Short mmCIF file of C-alpha atoms in Angstrom, two decimals:
data_model
loop_
_atom_site.label_atom_id
_atom_site.label_comp_id
_atom_site.label_asym_id
_atom_site.label_seq_id
_atom_site.Cartn_x
_atom_site.Cartn_y
_atom_site.Cartn_z
CA MET N 1 -33.30 5.23 -0.03
CA THR N 2 -31.60 8.60 0.22
CA HIS N 3 -28.95 9.49 2.74
CA LYS N 4 -27.19 12.66 3.84
CA LYS N 5 -23.49 12.89 3.03
CA GLU N 6 -22.46 12.32 6.68
CA GLU N 7 -24.62 9.19 6.84
CA LEU N 8 -23.21 7.94 3.55
CA ARG N 9 -19.65 8.35 4.80
CA ASP N 10 -20.50 5.98 7.61
CA LEU N 11 -21.98 3.42 5.22
CA ILE N 12 -19.64 3.42 2.22
CA ASN N 13 -16.56 1.23 2.41
CA GLY N 14 -13.98 1.20 -0.34
CA ILE N 15 -11.28 -1.20 -1.36
CA GLN N 16 -8.74 -0.40 -4.06
CA PHE N 17 -6.44 -3.14 -5.25
CA ASN N 18 -3.75 -4.11 -7.74
CA LEU N 19 -3.10 -7.68 -8.74
CA SER N 20 0.47 -8.46 -9.88
CA PRO N 21 0.92 -11.91 -11.40
CA MET N 22 4.67 -12.25 -11.98
CA SER N 23 4.23 -13.99 -15.32
CA ASP N 24 4.46 -13.12 -19.01
CA ASN N 25 0.78 -14.04 -19.03
CA PHE N 26 -0.19 -11.33 -16.52
CA VAL N 27 -2.84 -9.59 -18.65
CA ASP N 28 -4.92 -12.77 -19.07
CA ILE N 29 -4.59 -13.69 -15.41
CA ILE N 30 -5.71 -10.25 -14.21
CA LEU N 31 -8.62 -9.91 -16.64
CA SER N 32 -9.90 -13.45 -16.14
CA SER N 33 -9.78 -13.05 -12.33
CA LEU N 34 -11.82 -9.85 -12.49
CA ASP N 35 -14.27 -11.53 -14.86
CA LYS N 36 -14.94 -14.43 -12.52
CA VAL N 37 -16.17 -12.17 -9.71
CA ASP N 38 -19.83 -11.31 -9.29
CA THR N 39 -19.69 -7.53 -8.80
CA SER N 40 -23.45 -7.00 -8.90
CA HIS N 41 -23.43 -6.10 -5.19
CA VAL N 42 -20.71 -3.41 -5.27
CA TRP N 43 -19.93 -0.30 -7.30
CA SER N 44 -16.90 -1.16 -9.38
CA ASN N 45 -14.40 0.75 -11.50
CA THR N 46 -11.10 -0.33 -13.05
CA ASP N 47 -8.65 2.40 -14.09
CA LYS N 48 -5.09 2.33 -15.34
CA VAL N 49 -3.51 1.63 -11.98
CA SER N 50 -6.08 -0.21 -9.88
CA THR N 51 -9.61 -1.48 -9.39
CA LEU N 52 -11.96 0.03 -6.83
CA TYR N 53 -15.02 -1.56 -5.22
CA ARG N 54 -17.35 0.56 -3.10
CA GLY N 55 -20.28 -0.63 -1.02
CA THR N 56 -21.06 -2.24 2.30
CA ARG N 57 -18.15 -3.54 4.34
CA LYS N 58 -19.09 -7.19 3.87
CA ALA N 59 -19.76 -6.81 0.17
CA VAL N 60 -16.42 -5.19 -0.70
CA TRP N 61 -14.49 -7.79 1.29
CA ASP N 62 -16.47 -10.58 -0.39
CA ALA N 63 -15.60 -9.18 -3.81
CA VAL N 64 -11.89 -8.65 -3.21
CA ARG N 65 -11.45 -12.07 -1.60
CA ALA N 66 -13.04 -13.53 -4.73
CA VAL N 67 -10.67 -11.64 -7.07
CA TYR N 68 -7.63 -12.79 -5.15
CA VAL N 69 -8.55 -16.49 -4.92
CA GLN N 70 -9.69 -16.52 -8.57
CA SER N 71 -6.25 -15.19 -9.58
CA TYR N 72 -4.57 -18.31 -8.19
CA LYS N 73 -2.63 -20.22 -10.86
CA GLU N 74 -0.51 -23.24 -10.01
CA GLY N 75 3.14 -22.17 -9.90
CA VAL N 76 2.56 -18.48 -10.64
CA HIS N 77 3.91 -16.09 -7.99
CA THR N 78 1.22 -13.43 -7.61
CA SER N 79 0.82 -10.54 -5.20
CA ILE N 80 -2.11 -8.31 -4.41
CA HIS N 81 -1.94 -4.92 -2.80
CA MET N 82 -5.17 -3.70 -1.20
CA THR N 83 -6.15 -0.45 0.49
CA PHE N 84 -9.36 -0.61 2.48
CA SER N 85 -10.76 2.75 3.53
CA LYS N 86 -13.78 3.93 5.48
CA GLY N 87 -14.99 7.38 6.42
CA CYS N 88 -12.54 9.65 4.57
CA PRO N 89 -13.76 13.25 5.08
CA GLY N 90 -12.69 13.98 1.49
CA ASP N 91 -14.96 11.23 0.11
CA GLY N 92 -17.36 12.73 -2.44
CA CYS N 93 -19.93 10.00 -1.68
CA ASP N 94 -20.81 9.83 -5.36
CA ASN N 95 -20.12 6.27 -6.38
CA TYR N 96 -21.44 3.38 -4.32
CA LYS N 97 -23.90 0.54 -4.12
CA LEU N 98 -25.51 0.00 -0.73
CA ASP N 99 -28.98 -1.43 -1.25
CA VAL N 100 -28.03 -5.04 -1.83
CA GLU N 101 -29.91 -8.15 -0.79
CA LYS N 102 -26.89 -10.38 -0.34
CA GLU N 103 -23.43 -9.27 0.79
CA ASP N 104 -21.58 -12.53 0.16
CA VAL N 105 -22.57 -13.55 -3.35
CA ASN N 106 -19.06 -14.86 -4.11
CA ASN N 107 -18.43 -16.68 -0.88
CA GLU N 108 -19.46 -20.19 -1.91
CA GLU N 109 -17.24 -20.16 -5.02
CA SER N 110 -14.35 -18.48 -3.19
CA ARG N 111 -14.24 -21.13 -0.44
CA LYS N 112 -13.67 -23.84 -3.06
CA ILE N 113 -10.20 -22.40 -3.74
CA ASP N 114 -7.70 -22.89 -0.99
CA PHE N 115 -3.99 -22.11 -0.61
CA ASP N 116 -1.43 -20.64 1.79
CA LEU N 117 0.02 -17.15 1.55
CA ALA N 118 2.40 -14.72 3.22
CA GLY N 119 1.87 -10.99 3.58
CA LYS N 120 1.64 -7.97 5.81
CA PHE N 121 -0.81 -5.28 6.83
CA SER N 122 -0.91 -1.94 8.61
CA LEU N 123 -3.88 -0.22 10.21
CA TYR N 124 -4.14 3.59 10.23
CA PRO N 125 -6.88 4.94 12.53
CA MET N 126 -7.24 8.63 11.61
CA GLY N 127 -8.10 11.78 13.50
CA SER N 128 -7.39 10.56 17.01
CA GLY N 129 -4.47 10.87 19.39
CA ASP N 130 -4.71 7.42 21.02
CA TYR N 131 -4.71 5.28 17.91
CA MET N 132 -2.07 2.82 19.09
CA ASP N 133 -4.41 0.97 21.51
CA LEU N 134 -6.68 -0.18 18.71
CA ILE N 135 -3.62 -1.27 16.69
CA TYR N 136 -2.24 -3.35 19.58
CA ASP N 137 -5.70 -4.89 20.12
CA VAL N 138 -6.03 -6.21 16.59
CA ILE N 139 -2.42 -7.46 16.56
CA GLU N 140 -3.22 -9.44 19.72
CA GLU N 141 -6.21 -11.06 18.00
CA GLY N 142 -3.96 -11.97 15.05
CA LYS N 143 -1.66 -13.86 17.40
CA LYS N 144 -4.62 -15.77 18.89
CA ARG N 145 -5.77 -16.78 15.40
CA ASP N 146 -2.20 -17.74 14.45
CA VAL N 147 -2.29 -15.71 11.23
CA THR N 148 0.56 -13.33 12.13
CA ARG N 149 4.32 -13.73 12.27
CA GLU N 150 6.65 -12.21 14.87
CA GLY N 151 8.54 -9.00 14.12
CA GLY N 152 8.24 -6.39 11.46
CA ASP N 153 8.69 -2.62 11.39
CA TYR N 154 5.69 -0.56 10.28
CA ALA N 155 3.58 -3.61 9.40
CA THR N 156 2.28 -6.83 10.93
CA LYS N 157 3.32 -9.91 9.01
CA LEU N 158 0.60 -12.31 7.89
CA LYS N 159 0.80 -16.03 7.13
CA GLY N 160 -1.39 -19.08 6.66
CA ASN N 161 -4.52 -20.15 4.86
CA VAL N 162 -6.01 -17.56 2.53
CA HIS N 163 -9.49 -17.76 4.12
CA ASP N 164 -8.18 -17.56 7.69
CA VAL N 165 -6.25 -14.42 6.70
CA PHE N 166 -9.24 -12.80 4.95
CA ASP N 167 -11.49 -13.67 7.91
CA TYR N 168 -8.97 -11.93 10.17
CA LEU N 169 -8.72 -8.85 7.90
CA GLU N 170 -12.51 -8.58 7.95
CA TYR N 171 -12.40 -8.79 11.73
CA VAL N 172 -9.82 -5.93 11.81
CA ALA N 173 -12.13 -3.76 9.70
CA GLU N 174 -15.16 -4.56 11.86
CA ARG N 175 -13.24 -3.96 15.10
CA SER N 176 -11.77 -0.65 13.83
CA ASN N 177 -15.21 0.50 12.78
CA GLU N 178 -16.31 0.35 16.43
CA ASP N 179 -13.56 2.78 17.51
CA VAL N 180 -12.99 5.31 14.72
CA ASP N 181 -14.92 7.07 11.98
CA HIS N 182 -12.03 7.14 9.50
CA TYR N 183 -9.53 4.33 9.14
CA ILE N 184 -7.40 2.74 6.47
CA MET N 185 -5.92 -0.72 6.12
CA GLU N 186 -2.97 -1.28 3.82
CA ILE N 187 -2.44 -4.93 2.91
CA THR N 188 -0.01 -6.91 0.76
CA LEU N 189 -0.55 -10.64 0.19
CA ALA N 190 1.31 -13.06 -2.05
CA HIS N 191 1.45 -16.76 -2.85
CA ASN N 192 3.54 -19.28 -4.77
CA PHE N 193 6.83 -17.84 -3.60
CA PRO N 194 9.83 -19.34 -5.42
CA GLU N 195 11.09 -20.59 -2.04
CA GLY N 196 7.67 -21.78 -0.78
CA GLU N 197 5.18 -20.09 1.57
CA MET J 1 26.47 9.75 18.48
CA THR J 2 23.82 8.48 20.87
CA HIS J 3 20.21 9.58 20.88
CA LYS J 4 17.22 9.12 23.15
CA LYS J 5 14.34 7.07 21.75
CA GLU J 6 12.14 10.15 21.25
CA GLU J 7 14.94 11.88 19.34
CA LEU J 8 15.52 8.78 17.24
CA ARG J 9 11.85 8.61 16.29
CA ASP J 10 12.19 12.07 14.84
CA LEU J 11 15.28 11.11 12.84
CA ILE J 12 14.56 7.63 11.52
CA ASN J 13 12.61 7.36 8.30
CA GLY J 14 11.59 4.03 6.85
CA ILE J 15 10.51 2.86 3.46
CA GLN J 16 9.21 -0.63 2.78
CA PHE J 17 8.67 -1.73 -0.77
CA ASN J 18 7.75 -4.61 -3.09
CA LEU J 19 8.81 -4.73 -6.69
CA SER J 20 6.53 -6.74 -9.00
CA PRO J 21 7.93 -7.30 -12.50
CA MET J 22 5.11 -8.98 -14.43
CA SER J 23 7.44 -11.36 -16.23
CA ASP J 24 8.51 -15.01 -16.01
CA ASN J 25 11.94 -13.54 -15.30
CA PHE J 26 10.79 -11.72 -12.14
CA VAL J 27 13.35 -13.23 -9.74
CA ASP J 28 16.35 -12.03 -11.79
CA ILE J 29 14.84 -8.58 -12.31
CA ILE J 30 14.16 -8.07 -8.59
CA LEU J 31 17.50 -9.38 -7.39
CA SER J 32 19.56 -7.51 -9.98
CA SER J 33 17.74 -4.24 -9.20
CA LEU J 34 18.46 -4.60 -5.49
CA ASP J 35 22.10 -5.44 -6.28
CA LYS J 36 22.65 -2.31 -8.34
CA VAL J 37 21.77 0.00 -5.44
CA ASP J 38 24.41 1.39 -3.08
CA THR J 39 22.83 0.73 0.32
CA SER J 40 25.88 1.75 2.35
CA HIS J 41 24.02 4.84 3.61
CA VAL J 42 20.85 3.12 4.90
CA TRP J 43 20.00 0.16 7.12
CA SER J 44 18.59 -2.51 4.84
CA ASN J 45 16.71 -5.76 5.25
CA THR J 46 14.92 -7.99 2.73
CA ASP J 47 12.38 -10.50 4.03
CA LYS J 48 9.90 -12.80 2.34
CA VAL J 49 7.40 -10.10 1.47
CA SER J 50 9.32 -6.82 1.14
CA THR J 51 12.53 -4.86 1.52
CA LEU J 52 12.96 -2.18 4.18
CA TYR J 53 15.40 0.74 4.20
CA ARG J 54 15.79 2.86 7.34
CA GLY J 55 17.80 6.03 7.73
CA THR J 56 17.61 9.73 7.02
CA ARG J 57 14.73 10.96 4.89
CA LYS J 58 16.93 11.84 1.93
CA ALA J 59 18.93 8.64 2.09
CA VAL J 60 15.93 6.28 2.08
CA TRP J 61 14.32 8.14 -0.84
CA ASP J 62 17.62 8.07 -2.73
CA ALA J 63 17.85 4.30 -2.25
CA VAL J 64 14.28 3.45 -3.24
CA ARG J 65 14.36 5.70 -6.31
CA ALA J 66 17.50 3.82 -7.34
CA VAL J 67 15.85 0.40 -6.92
CA TYR J 68 12.86 1.42 -8.97
CA VAL J 69 14.77 2.96 -11.90
CA GLN J 70 17.27 0.07 -11.91
CA SER J 71 14.33 -2.36 -12.25
CA TYR J 72 13.38 -0.80 -15.59
CA LYS J 73 13.47 -3.33 -18.45
CA GLU J 74 12.34 -2.44 -21.94
CA GLY J 75 8.86 -3.85 -22.50
CA VAL J 76 8.42 -5.35 -19.01
CA HIS J 77 5.38 -4.07 -17.11
CA THR J 78 6.61 -3.58 -13.53
CA SER J 79 4.98 -2.06 -10.46
CA ILE J 80 6.38 -1.00 -7.13
CA HIS J 81 4.44 -0.54 -3.96
CA MET J 82 6.10 1.65 -1.31
CA THR J 83 5.14 2.60 2.22
CA PHE J 84 7.09 5.52 3.65
CA SER J 85 6.73 6.00 7.40
CA LYS J 86 8.08 8.45 9.94
CA GLY J 87 7.57 8.76 13.68
CA CYS J 88 5.50 5.66 14.48
CA PRO J 89 5.13 5.53 18.29
CA GLY J 90 5.49 1.74 18.08
CA ASP J 91 8.88 2.01 16.37
CA GLY J 92 11.47 0.10 18.40
CA CYS J 93 14.24 2.40 17.11
CA ASP J 94 16.59 -0.57 16.86
CA ASN J 95 17.60 -0.74 13.24
CA TYR J 96 18.80 2.35 11.42
CA LYS J 97 21.78 4.15 9.91
CA LEU J 98 21.88 7.89 10.51
CA ASP J 99 25.52 8.97 10.60
CA VAL J 100 26.16 9.12 6.88
CA GLU J 101 28.35 11.55 4.98
CA LYS J 102 26.36 11.58 1.78
CA GLU J 103 22.59 11.10 1.48
CA ASP J 104 22.35 10.82 -2.31
CA VAL J 105 25.01 8.28 -3.25
CA ASN J 106 22.79 6.77 -5.97
CA ASN J 107 21.52 9.98 -7.49
CA GLU J 108 23.99 10.34 -10.35
CA GLU J 109 23.41 6.79 -11.62
CA SER J 110 19.63 7.01 -11.08
CA ARG J 111 19.27 10.18 -13.17
CA LYS J 112 20.78 8.39 -16.18
CA ILE J 113 17.65 6.20 -16.39
CA ASP J 114 14.55 7.99 -17.55
CA PHE J 115 11.00 6.88 -18.34
CA ASP J 116 7.35 7.78 -17.79
CA LEU J 117 5.05 6.12 -15.28
CA ALA J 118 1.54 6.16 -13.87
CA GLY J 119 0.61 5.64 -10.25
CA LYS J 120 -1.16 6.88 -7.15
CA PHE J 121 -0.39 7.87 -3.58
CA SER J 122 -2.15 8.58 -0.31
CA LEU J 123 -0.87 10.55 2.67
CA TYR J 124 -1.93 9.60 6.20
CA PRO J 125 -1.03 12.22 8.85
CA MET J 126 -1.57 10.50 12.20
CA GLY J 127 -2.68 11.64 15.64
CA SER J 128 -4.34 14.89 14.65
CA GLY J 129 -7.91 15.97 14.00
CA ASP J 130 -7.25 18.47 11.20
CA TYR J 131 -5.22 16.25 8.89
CA MET J 132 -7.13 17.12 5.71
CA ASP J 133 -5.52 20.59 5.33
CA LEU J 134 -2.06 19.13 4.89
CA ILE J 135 -3.44 16.59 2.39
CA TYR J 136 -5.12 19.31 0.31
CA ASP J 137 -1.90 21.39 0.42
CA VAL J 138 0.28 18.67 -1.06
CA ILE J 139 -2.34 17.78 -3.70
CA GLU J 140 -2.32 21.45 -4.76
CA GLU J 141 1.47 21.34 -5.18
CA GLY J 142 1.12 18.19 -7.31
CA LYS J 143 -1.20 20.06 -9.68
CA LYS J 144 1.33 22.92 -9.99
CA ARG J 145 4.07 20.44 -10.84
CA ASP J 146 1.77 18.65 -13.32
CA VAL J 147 2.51 15.21 -11.84
CA THR J 148 -1.06 14.42 -10.77
CA ARG J 149 -4.19 13.42 -12.68
CA GLU J 150 -7.74 14.56 -11.93
CA GLY J 151 -10.11 12.36 -9.95
CA GLY J 152 -9.60 9.33 -7.78
CA ASP J 153 -11.20 8.08 -4.59
CA TYR J 154 -8.90 7.51 -1.61
CA ALA J 155 -5.74 8.27 -3.58
CA THR J 156 -4.19 10.97 -5.76
CA LYS J 157 -3.25 9.74 -9.21
CA LEU J 158 0.32 10.29 -10.38
CA LYS J 159 1.70 10.57 -13.92
CA GLY J 160 4.77 11.73 -15.80
CA ASN J 161 8.52 11.45 -15.70
CA VAL J 162 9.89 9.13 -13.01
CA HIS J 163 12.23 11.78 -11.56
CA ASP J 164 9.58 14.50 -11.49
CA VAL J 165 7.32 12.09 -9.58
CA PHE J 166 10.03 11.07 -7.10
CA ASP J 167 11.00 14.74 -6.57
CA TYR J 168 7.35 15.44 -5.79
CA LEU J 169 7.05 12.48 -3.39
CA GLU J 170 10.15 13.71 -1.55
CA TYR J 171 8.54 17.14 -1.34
CA VAL J 172 5.39 15.56 0.18
CA ALA J 173 7.50 13.83 2.84
CA GLU J 174 9.44 17.02 3.64
CA ARG J 175 6.25 19.12 3.78
CA SER J 176 4.44 16.58 6.00
CA ASN J 177 7.39 16.46 8.34
CA GLU J 178 6.86 20.15 9.11
CA ASP J 179 3.26 19.55 10.29
CA VAL J 180 3.10 16.16 11.98
CA ASP J 181 5.29 13.84 14.04
CA HIS J 182 3.86 10.62 12.59
CA TYR J 183 2.83 10.22 8.97
CA ILE J 184 2.66 7.53 6.35
CA MET J 185 2.71 7.68 2.57
CA GLU J 186 1.35 4.77 0.57
CA ILE J 187 2.49 4.79 -3.06
CA THR J 188 1.99 2.58 -6.12
CA LEU J 189 3.92 3.27 -9.32
CA ALA J 190 4.09 1.31 -12.56
CA HIS J 191 5.55 1.57 -16.05
CA ASN J 192 5.40 -0.17 -19.42
CA PHE J 193 1.64 -0.62 -19.35
CA PRO J 194 0.38 -2.85 -22.17
CA GLU J 195 -1.69 0.13 -23.39
CA GLY J 196 1.10 2.72 -22.90
CA GLU J 197 1.67 5.21 -20.06
#
């Protein structure tokens, strides 16, 4: 299949992330988490600062959810920072994998790992003057699903079961995709807080 | 001094951040870094997931630079994730400190600590259709200052001396402020990589 650049920009989704296990053993935890993920359905690249997956929306979310749950170690406080982006006009459209048969190859394994987390996210719909309506819409849905906490400047606080939160984040991406061509989600999640979740 | 909400939105700058020392000793490193910073010139709040400073542009950058350099420990790989935001229409304008005599109270102490880092940042100018010009402008300035690396999807890679990088990030904020009312900068920095900077 070949696509024009404009079509590609509407198909390629990217998620960049950094895992930060707050442990002397951080190198092993990061590398073994990345290893456990089936990345055959996304384009993947790890550089000095972060890892990037590019592909279909469902496939990149499936992969990053897998990395995060696979990084779980009893008693180790770990955070992940993720930036999800779609439709950036500056995107070179060079690196991607789109022709995949299955977009949730990691899902079955991921769902076997279960824990609570706390975090926050912000949504940035680009190139439009009335971007706040979409933001208020998705915050409202977060309240209904009981995965958000009250308050917070600049970000919406997240809480609860890891899979409920990822399901909600995927909903935010899907919902934003209906309204805007270019949007970014900035997300921080963490678990095993010294004081509890 | 009293201000209307619209005026306040143009004066209040916020920076939220998470420090992640990848060490068993992470609690002490985080808390002692926060303690060493003079926060008398910003409004400050630490919650479960991150710390937020709100105030003048110079004062919030001065405070967060101080936190990051004070977190430096020989041999400890540490990352910081920062979100700088100005002019969000959803900002309640409740918590801030603006009437300060000195905006760089930490600068002298901060400059005594010096190291190299690697990182990345993205700039999100909101509410406008031609936001890419500003982005390309600030990337060009980064090349001139030799604090950016080639390549990178979704983000511009940063490198070099911690103070050169912070001076550049402050320039990006100042430059963006000239063009747009609402903008966000998402930044990840890290030092003491296992493989070197």
